[in-house]
Coordinates of N, CA, C and O in Angstrom, one line a residue:
X1 N 32.2 -23.8 -25.1 CA 30.8 -24.1 -25.0 C 30.2 -23.7 -23.7 O 29.1 -23.2 -23.6
X2 N 31.0 -24.0 -22.6 CA 30.5 -23.7 -21.2 C 30.4 -22.2 -21.1 O 29.5 -21.7 -20.4
X3 N 31.3 -21.4 -21.6 CA 31.3 -20.0 -21.5 C 30.1 -19.4 -22.2 O 29.4 -18.5 -21.8
X4 N 29.8 -20.0 -23.4 CA 28.7 -19.6 -24.2 C 27.4 -19.8 -23.4 O 26.5 -18.9 -23.4
X5 N 27.2 -20.9 -22.7 CA 26.1 -21.2 -21.9 C 25.9 -20.2 -20.8 O 24.8 -19.7 -20.5
X6 N 27.0 -19.9 -20.1 CA 27.0 -18.9 -19.0 C 26.6 -17.5 -19.6 O 25.8 -16.8 -18.9
X7 N 27.1 -17.2 -20.7 CA 26.7 -15.9 -21.3 C 25.2 -15.8 -21.6 O 24.5 -14.9 -21.3
X8 N 24.7 -16.9 -22.2 CA 23.3 -17.0 -22.5 C 22.4 -16.9 -21.2 O 21.5 -16.2 -21.2
X9 N 22.8 -17.7 -20.2 CA 22.1 -17.7 -18.9 C 22.1 -16.3 -18.3 O 21.1 -15.8 -17.8
X10 N 23.2 -15.6 -18.4 CA 23.4 -14.2 -17.9 C 22.5 -13.3 -18.6 O 21.8 -12.4 -18.1
X11 N 22.4 -13.4 -20.0 CA 21.6 -12.5 -20.8 C 20.1 -12.8 -20.5 O 19.3 -11.8 -20.4
X12 N 19.7 -14.0 -20.3 CA 18.3 -14.4 -20.0 C 18.0 -13.8 -18.6 O 16.9 -13.1 -18.4
X13 N 18.8 -13.9 -17.6 CA 18.6 -13.4 -16.3 C 18.5 -11.8 -16.4 O 17.6 -11.3 -15.8
X14 N 19.4 -11.2 -17.1 CA 19.3 -9.7 -17.2 C 18.0 -9.3 -17.9 O 17.4 -8.3 -17.5
X15 N 17.6 -10.0 -18.9 CA 16.4 -9.7 -19.7 C 15.2 -9.8 -18.8 O 14.2 -9.1 -18.9
X16 N 15.2 -10.8 -17.8 CA 14.0 -10.9 -17.0 C 14.0 -9.9 -15.8 O 13.0 -9.4 -15.4
X17 N 15.2 -9.4 -15.4 CA 15.3 -8.5 -14.3 C 15.1 -7.0 -14.8 O 14.5 -6.2 -14.0
X18 N 15.5 -6.7 -16.0 CA 15.4 -5.3 -16.4 C 14.0 -4.8 -16.4 O 13.7 -3.7 -15.9
X19 N 13.0 -5.5 -17.0 CA 11.6 -5.0 -17.0 C 11.1 -4.8 -15.6 O 10.4 -3.9 -15.3
X20 N 11.4 -5.7 -14.7 CA 10.9 -5.6 -13.3 C 11.5 -4.3 -12.6 O 10.8 -3.6 -12.0
X21 N 12.8 -4.1 -12.8 CA 13.3 -2.9 -12.1 C 12.8 -1.6 -12.8 O 12.6 -0.6 -12.1
X22 N 12.6 -1.6 -14.1 CA 12.1 -0.4 -14.7 C 10.6 -0.2 -14.3 O 10.2 0.9 -14.0
X23 N 9.8 -1.3 -14.2 CA 8.4 -1.1 -13.9 C 8.2 -0.7 -12.5 O 7.3 0.0 -12.2
X24 N 9.1 -1.0 -11.6 CA 8.9 -0.7 -10.2 C 9.6 0.6 -9.8 O 9.5 1.0 -8.7
X25 N 10.3 1.3 -10.7 CA 10.9 2.5 -10.4 C 9.8 3.6 -10.2 O 8.9 3.7 -11.0
X26 N 10.0 4.4 -9.1 CA 9.0 5.4 -8.8 C 9.3 6.6 -9.7 O 10.4 6.9 -10.1
X27 N 8.2 7.3 -10.1 CA 8.3 8.5 -10.9 C 7.8 9.6 -10.2 O 6.9 9.5 -9.3
X28 N 8.2 10.8 -10.5 CA 7.8 12.0 -9.7 C 6.3 12.2 -9.8 O 5.7 12.6 -8.8
X29 N 5.6 11.8 -10.9 CA 4.2 12.0 -10.9 C 3.5 11.1 -10.0 O 2.3 11.3 -9.6
X30 N 4.1 10.0 -9.5 CA 3.5 9.1 -8.5 C 3.2 9.9 -7.2 O 2.3 9.5 -6.5
X31 N 4.0 10.9 -6.9 CA 3.7 11.7 -5.7 C 2.4 12.5 -5.8 O 2.0 13.1 -4.8
X32 N 1.8 12.6 -7.0 CA 0.5 13.2 -7.1 C -0.6 12.3 -6.5 O -1.7 12.8 -6.2
X33 N -0.3 11.0 -6.3 CA -1.2 10.0 -5.8 C -2.6 10.1 -6.3 O -3.6 10.3 -5.7
X34 N -2.6 10.0 -7.7 CA -3.9 10.1 -8.4 C -4.7 8.9 -8.2 O -5.9 8.9 -8.3
X35 N -4.1 7.8 -7.8 CA -4.8 6.5 -7.6 C -4.0 5.6 -6.7 O -2.9 5.9 -6.3
X36 N -4.6 4.5 -6.4 CA -4.0 3.5 -5.5 C -2.7 3.0 -6.0 O -1.7 2.7 -5.3
X37 N -2.6 2.8 -7.3 CA -1.4 2.3 -8.0 C -0.2 3.2 -7.7 O 0.9 2.8 -7.4
X38 N -0.5 4.6 -7.8 CA 0.6 5.5 -7.5 C 1.1 5.3 -6.1 O 2.3 5.3 -5.8
X39 N 0.2 5.2 -5.1 CA 0.6 5.0 -3.7 C 1.3 3.8 -3.5 O 2.4 3.8 -2.8
X40 N 0.9 2.7 -4.1 CA 1.6 1.4 -4.0 C 3.0 1.5 -4.6 O 4.0 1.0 -4.1
X41 N 3.1 2.2 -5.7 CA 4.5 2.5 -6.3 C 5.4 3.2 -5.3 O 6.6 2.8 -5.2
X42 N 4.8 4.2 -4.6 CA 5.6 4.9 -3.6 C 6.0 4.0 -2.5 O 7.2 4.0 -2.0
X43 N 5.1 3.2 -2.0 CA 5.3 2.3 -0.9 C 6.3 1.2 -1.2 O 6.9 0.7 -0.3
X44 N 6.5 0.9 -2.4 CA 7.3 -0.3 -2.8 C 8.6 0.2 -3.6 O 9.1 -0.6 -4.3
X45 N 8.9 1.4 -3.5 CA 10.1 1.9 -4.2 C 11.3 1.1 -3.8 O 11.6 1.0 -2.6
X46 N 12.1 0.7 -4.8 CA 13.3 -0.1 -4.5 C 14.3 0.8 -3.7 O 14.4 2.0 -3.9
X47 N 15.1 0.2 -2.8 CA 16.1 0.9 -2.0 C 17.1 1.7 -2.8 O 17.5 2.7 -2.4
X48 N 17.4 1.2 -4.0 CA 18.4 1.8 -4.8 C 17.9 3.0 -5.7 O 18.6 3.6 -6.4
X49 N 16.6 3.2 -5.6 CA 16.0 4.3 -6.3 C 16.3 5.6 -5.7 O 16.2 5.7 -4.5
X50 N 16.7 6.6 -6.5 CA 17.1 7.9 -5.9 C 16.0 8.6 -5.1 O 16.2 9.4 -4.2
X51 N 14.7 8.2 -5.4 CA 13.6 8.8 -4.7 C 13.1 7.9 -3.6 O 12.0 8.2 -3.0
X52 N 13.8 6.8 -3.2 CA 13.3 5.9 -2.2 C 12.9 6.5 -0.9 O 11.9 6.3 -0.4
X53 N 13.8 7.3 -0.3 CA 13.5 7.9 1.0 C 12.3 8.8 1.0 O 11.4 8.6 1.8
X54 N 12.2 9.6 0.0 CA 11.0 10.5 -0.1 C 9.8 9.7 -0.4 O 8.7 10.0 0.2
X55 N 9.9 8.7 -1.2 CA 8.7 7.9 -1.6 C 8.2 7.1 -0.3 O 7.0 7.1 -0.1
X56 N 9.1 6.4 0.4 CA 8.6 5.6 1.5 C 8.1 6.5 2.6 O 7.1 6.1 3.2
X57 N 8.7 7.6 2.8 CA 8.2 8.5 3.9 C 6.8 9.1 3.4 O 5.9 9.3 4.3
X58 N 6.7 9.4 2.2 CA 5.4 9.9 1.7 C 4.3 8.9 1.9 O 3.2 9.1 2.4
X59 N 4.6 7.6 1.5 CA 3.7 6.5 1.7 C 3.2 6.4 3.1 O 2.1 6.3 3.4
X60 N 4.2 6.4 4.0 CA 3.9 6.2 5.4 C 3.1 7.4 5.9 O 2.1 7.2 6.6
X61 N 3.4 8.6 5.6 CA 2.7 9.8 6.0 C 1.3 9.8 5.5 O 0.4 10.2 6.2
X62 N 1.1 9.4 4.2 CA -0.2 9.4 3.7 C -1.1 8.4 4.4 O -2.2 8.8 4.8
X63 N -0.6 7.2 4.6 CA -1.4 6.2 5.3 C -1.7 6.5 6.7 O -2.8 6.3 7.2
X64 N -0.7 6.9 7.4 CA -0.9 7.2 8.9 C -1.8 8.4 9.0 O -2.7 8.4 9.9
X65 N -1.6 9.4 8.2 CA -2.5 10.6 8.2 C -4.0 10.3 8.0 O -4.9 10.7 8.7
X66 N -4.2 9.4 7.0 CA -5.6 9.0 6.7 C -6.2 8.2 7.9 O -7.3 8.4 8.3
X67 N -5.4 7.4 8.5 CA -5.9 6.6 9.6 C -6.1 7.5 10.8 O -7.1 7.3 11.6
X68 N -5.2 8.4 11.1 CA -5.4 9.3 12.2 C -6.6 10.2 12.0 O -7.3 10.5 13.0
X69 N -6.9 10.6 10.8 CA -8.2 11.3 10.6 C -9.4 10.5 10.9 O -10.3 10.9 11.6
X70 N -9.3 9.2 10.5 CA -10.4 8.3 10.9 C -10.6 8.2 12.4 O -11.7 8.3 12.9
X71 N -9.4 8.0 13.1 CA -9.5 7.9 14.6 C -10.1 9.2 15.2 O -10.9 9.1 16.1
X72 N -9.7 10.3 14.7 CA -10.2 11.6 15.2 C -11.7 11.8 14.9 O -12.5 12.2 15.8
X73 N -12.1 11.4 13.7 CA -13.5 11.6 13.3 C -14.4 10.7 14.1 O -15.5 11.0 14.5
X74 N -13.9 9.5 14.5 CA -14.7 8.5 15.2 C -14.3 8.4 16.7 O -14.3 7.2 17.2
X75 N -13.9 9.4 17.3 CA -13.3 9.3 18.7 C -14.4 9.5 19.7 O -14.2 9.3 20.9
X76 N -15.6 9.9 19.4 CA -16.6 10.2 20.3 C -17.2 8.9 20.9 O -17.1 7.8 20.3
X77 N -17.9 9.0 22.0 CA -18.4 7.9 22.7 C -19.5 7.1 21.9 O -19.7 5.9 22.0
X78 N -20.3 7.9 21.1 CA -21.4 7.2 20.3 C -21.0 7.0 18.9 O -21.9 6.6 18.1
X79 N -19.7 7.1 18.5 CA -19.3 7.0 17.1 C -19.3 5.5 16.8 O -19.1 4.6 17.6
X80 N -19.4 5.2 15.5 CA -19.3 3.9 15.0 C -18.2 3.9 13.9 O -18.5 4.2 12.7
X81 N -17.0 3.6 14.3 CA -15.8 3.6 13.3 C -16.0 2.7 12.2 O -16.8 1.7 12.3
X82 N -15.3 3.0 11.1 CA -15.4 2.2 9.9 C -14.5 0.9 10.1 O -14.9 -0.2 9.5
X83 N -13.4 1.0 10.8 CA -12.5 -0.1 11.1 C -12.2 -0.2 12.5 O -12.2 0.8 13.2
X84 N -11.9 -1.5 13.0 CA -11.6 -1.7 14.4 C -10.4 -2.7 14.5 O -10.6 -3.9 14.6
X85 N -9.2 -2.1 14.4 CA -8.0 -3.0 14.5 C -8.0 -3.7 15.8 O -8.6 -3.3 16.8
X86 N -7.3 -4.8 15.9 CA -7.2 -5.6 17.1 C -6.4 -4.9 18.2 O -5.7 -3.9 17.9
X87 N -6.5 -5.4 19.4 CA -5.7 -4.9 20.5 C -4.9 -6.0 21.0 O -5.4 -7.1 21.4
X88 N -3.6 -5.9 20.9 CA -2.8 -4.7 20.5 C -2.8 -4.5 18.9 O -3.0 -5.5 18.2
X89 N -2.7 -3.3 18.6 CA -2.7 -2.9 17.1 C -1.5 -3.5 16.5 O -0.4 -3.5 17.1
X90 N -1.5 -3.8 15.2 CA -0.3 -4.1 14.5 C 0.6 -2.9 14.4 O 0.2 -1.8 14.6
X91 N 1.9 -3.2 14.3 CA 2.8 -2.0 14.1 C 2.5 -1.3 12.8 O 1.9 -1.9 11.9
X92 N 3.0 -0.1 12.8 CA 2.8 0.7 11.5 C 3.3 0.0 10.3 O 2.6 -0.2 9.3
X93 N 4.5 -0.6 10.4 CA 5.1 -1.3 9.3 C 4.4 -2.6 9.0 O 4.2 -2.9 7.8
X94 N 3.9 -3.3 10.0 CA 3.1 -4.5 9.7 C 1.8 -4.1 8.9 O 1.4 -4.8 7.9
X95 N 1.1 -3.1 9.4 CA -0.1 -2.6 8.7 C 0.1 -2.2 7.3 O -0.6 -2.6 6.4
X96 N 1.2 -1.4 7.1 CA 1.5 -1.0 5.7 C 1.9 -2.1 4.8 O 1.4 -2.2 3.7
X97 N 2.7 -3.0 5.4 CA 3.1 -4.2 4.6 C 1.8 -5.1 4.2 O 1.7 -5.5 3.0
X98 N 0.9 -5.2 5.1 CA -0.3 -6.0 4.8 C -1.2 -5.3 3.8 O -1.7 -5.9 2.9
X99 N -1.2 -3.9 3.9 CA -2.0 -3.2 2.9 C -1.4 -3.3 1.5 O -2.1 -3.6 0.6
X100 N -0.1 -3.2 1.5 CA 0.6 -3.3 0.2 C 0.4 -4.6 -0.5 O 0.0 -4.7 -1.6
X101 N 0.5 -5.7 0.3 CA 0.3 -7.0 -0.2 C -1.1 -7.2 -0.7 O -1.4 -7.8 -1.7
X102 N -2.1 -6.7 0.1 CA -3.5 -6.8 -0.3 C -3.8 -6.1 -1.5 O -4.4 -6.5 -2.5
X103 N -3.2 -4.8 -1.6 CA -3.5 -4.0 -2.8 C -2.8 -4.6 -4.1 O -3.4 -4.6 -5.1
X104 N -1.7 -5.2 -3.9 CA -1.0 -5.9 -5.1 C -1.8 -7.1 -5.5 O -1.9 -7.5 -6.7
X105 N -2.5 -7.8 -4.6 CA -3.4 -8.9 -4.9 C -4.7 -8.5 -5.5 O -5.5 -9.3 -5.9
X106 N -5.0 -7.2 -5.4 CA -6.3 -6.7 -5.9 C -6.1 -5.5 -6.9 O -6.5 -4.4 -6.6
X107 N -5.4 -5.8 -8.0 CA -5.1 -4.8 -9.0 C -6.4 -4.1 -9.6 O -6.3 -3.0 -10.1
X108 N -7.5 -4.7 -9.4 CA -8.8 -4.1 -9.9 C -9.1 -2.8 -9.2 O -9.9 -2.0 -9.7
X109 N -8.5 -2.5 -8.1 CA -8.7 -1.3 -7.4 C -7.6 -0.2 -7.7 O -7.6 0.9 -7.1
X110 N -6.7 -0.5 -8.6 CA -5.5 0.3 -8.8 C -5.9 1.7 -9.3 O -5.1 2.6 -9.0
X111 N -7.0 1.9 -10.0 CA -7.4 3.2 -10.5 C -8.3 4.0 -9.5 O -8.7 5.1 -9.8
X112 N -8.6 3.4 -8.4 CA -9.5 4.1 -7.4 C -8.6 5.0 -6.5 O -7.4 4.9 -6.5
X113 N -9.4 5.9 -5.8 CA -8.7 6.8 -4.9 C -7.9 6.0 -3.8 O -8.5 5.1 -3.2
X114 N -6.7 6.4 -3.5 CA -5.9 5.6 -2.5 C -6.6 5.4 -1.2 O -6.5 4.4 -0.6
X115 N -7.2 6.5 -0.7 CA -7.8 6.5 0.7 C -8.9 5.5 0.7 O -9.2 4.8 1.6
X116 N -9.7 5.4 -0.4 CA -10.8 4.5 -0.5 C -10.3 3.0 -0.5 O -10.9 2.2 0.2
X117 N -9.2 2.8 -1.2 CA -8.7 1.4 -1.3 C -8.1 1.1 0.1 O -8.3 -0.1 0.6
X118 N -7.5 2.0 0.8 CA -6.9 1.8 2.1 C -8.0 1.4 3.1 O -7.9 0.4 3.8
X119 N -9.1 2.1 3.0 CA -10.2 1.7 4.0 C -11.0 0.5 3.5 O -11.5 -0.2 4.4
X120 N -11.0 0.2 2.2 CA -11.6 -1.1 1.8 C -10.8 -2.2 2.4 O -11.3 -3.2 2.9
X121 N -9.4 -2.1 2.3 CA -8.6 -3.1 2.9 C -8.8 -3.3 4.4 O -9.0 -4.4 4.9
X122 N -8.8 -2.1 5.1 CA -8.9 -2.2 6.6 C -10.3 -2.7 7.0 O -10.4 -3.4 8.0
X123 N -11.3 -2.3 6.3 CA -12.7 -2.8 6.6 C -12.8 -4.3 6.4 O -13.5 -5.0 7.1
X124 N -12.1 -4.8 5.4 CA -12.1 -6.3 5.2 C -11.2 -7.0 6.3 O -11.6 -8.0 6.8
X125 N -10.1 -6.4 6.6 CA -9.1 -7.0 7.5 C -9.6 -6.8 9.0 O -9.4 -7.8 9.8
X126 N -10.1 -5.7 9.3 CA -10.5 -5.4 10.7 C -11.9 -4.8 10.8 O -12.1 -3.6 11.2
X127 N -12.9 -5.6 10.4 CA -14.2 -5.0 10.5 C -14.7 -4.8 11.9 O -14.2 -5.4 12.9
X128 N -15.6 -3.9 12.1 CA -16.1 -3.6 13.4 C -17.4 -4.4 13.6 O -18.1 -4.7 12.7
X129 N -17.6 -4.8 14.9 CA -18.9 -5.5 15.2 C -20.0 -4.5 15.1 O -19.9 -3.4 15.7
X130 N -21.0 -4.8 14.4 CA -22.1 -3.8 14.3 C -22.9 -3.8 15.6 O -23.3 -4.9 16.1
X131 N -23.2 -2.7 16.1 CA -24.0 -2.5 17.3 C -25.3 -1.8 16.9 O -25.3 -0.9 16.0
X132 N -26.4 -2.1 17.5 CA -27.6 -1.5 17.3 C -27.6 -0.1 17.8 O -27.1 0.1 18.9
X133 N -28.0 0.9 17.0 CA -28.1 2.3 17.5 C -29.4 2.5 18.3 O -30.4 1.9 17.9
X134 N -29.2 3.2 19.4 CA -30.5 3.5 20.2 C -31.5 4.3 19.4 O -31.1 5.1 18.6
X135 N -32.7 4.0 19.6 CA -33.8 4.8 19.0 C -33.9 6.2 19.5 O -33.7 6.4 20.7
X136 N -34.2 7.1 18.7 CA -34.4 8.5 19.2 C -35.8 8.7 19.7 O -36.7 8.2 19.4

């Protein structure tokens, strides 16, 4: 009787874990980054996934590249950036982790462009103080 209970508990545990591991496995088409959901899949690839290293590095490169572009675009003295992280800035991993958590809590943005969702998160998390523009 005790063995039967252990087998049943094991089967229930396995049945609950299998769908999670299958659902979180990254697929090659996720690298097309068609939407935010694809990017989050890459960022959260399980360590034992054969594509883990490529996926995590792609995620990091995508997010860092988009942020660097923003910094470059708004580097002038009269620019008004979209986002203003605190000083000191969070580490790269902290920022990515916060973005992933936020995106997972907002599945309604899953089909939007990843860069748009990233900046939606950052504008909410680190908004800039609005300054009045001088009159021309």
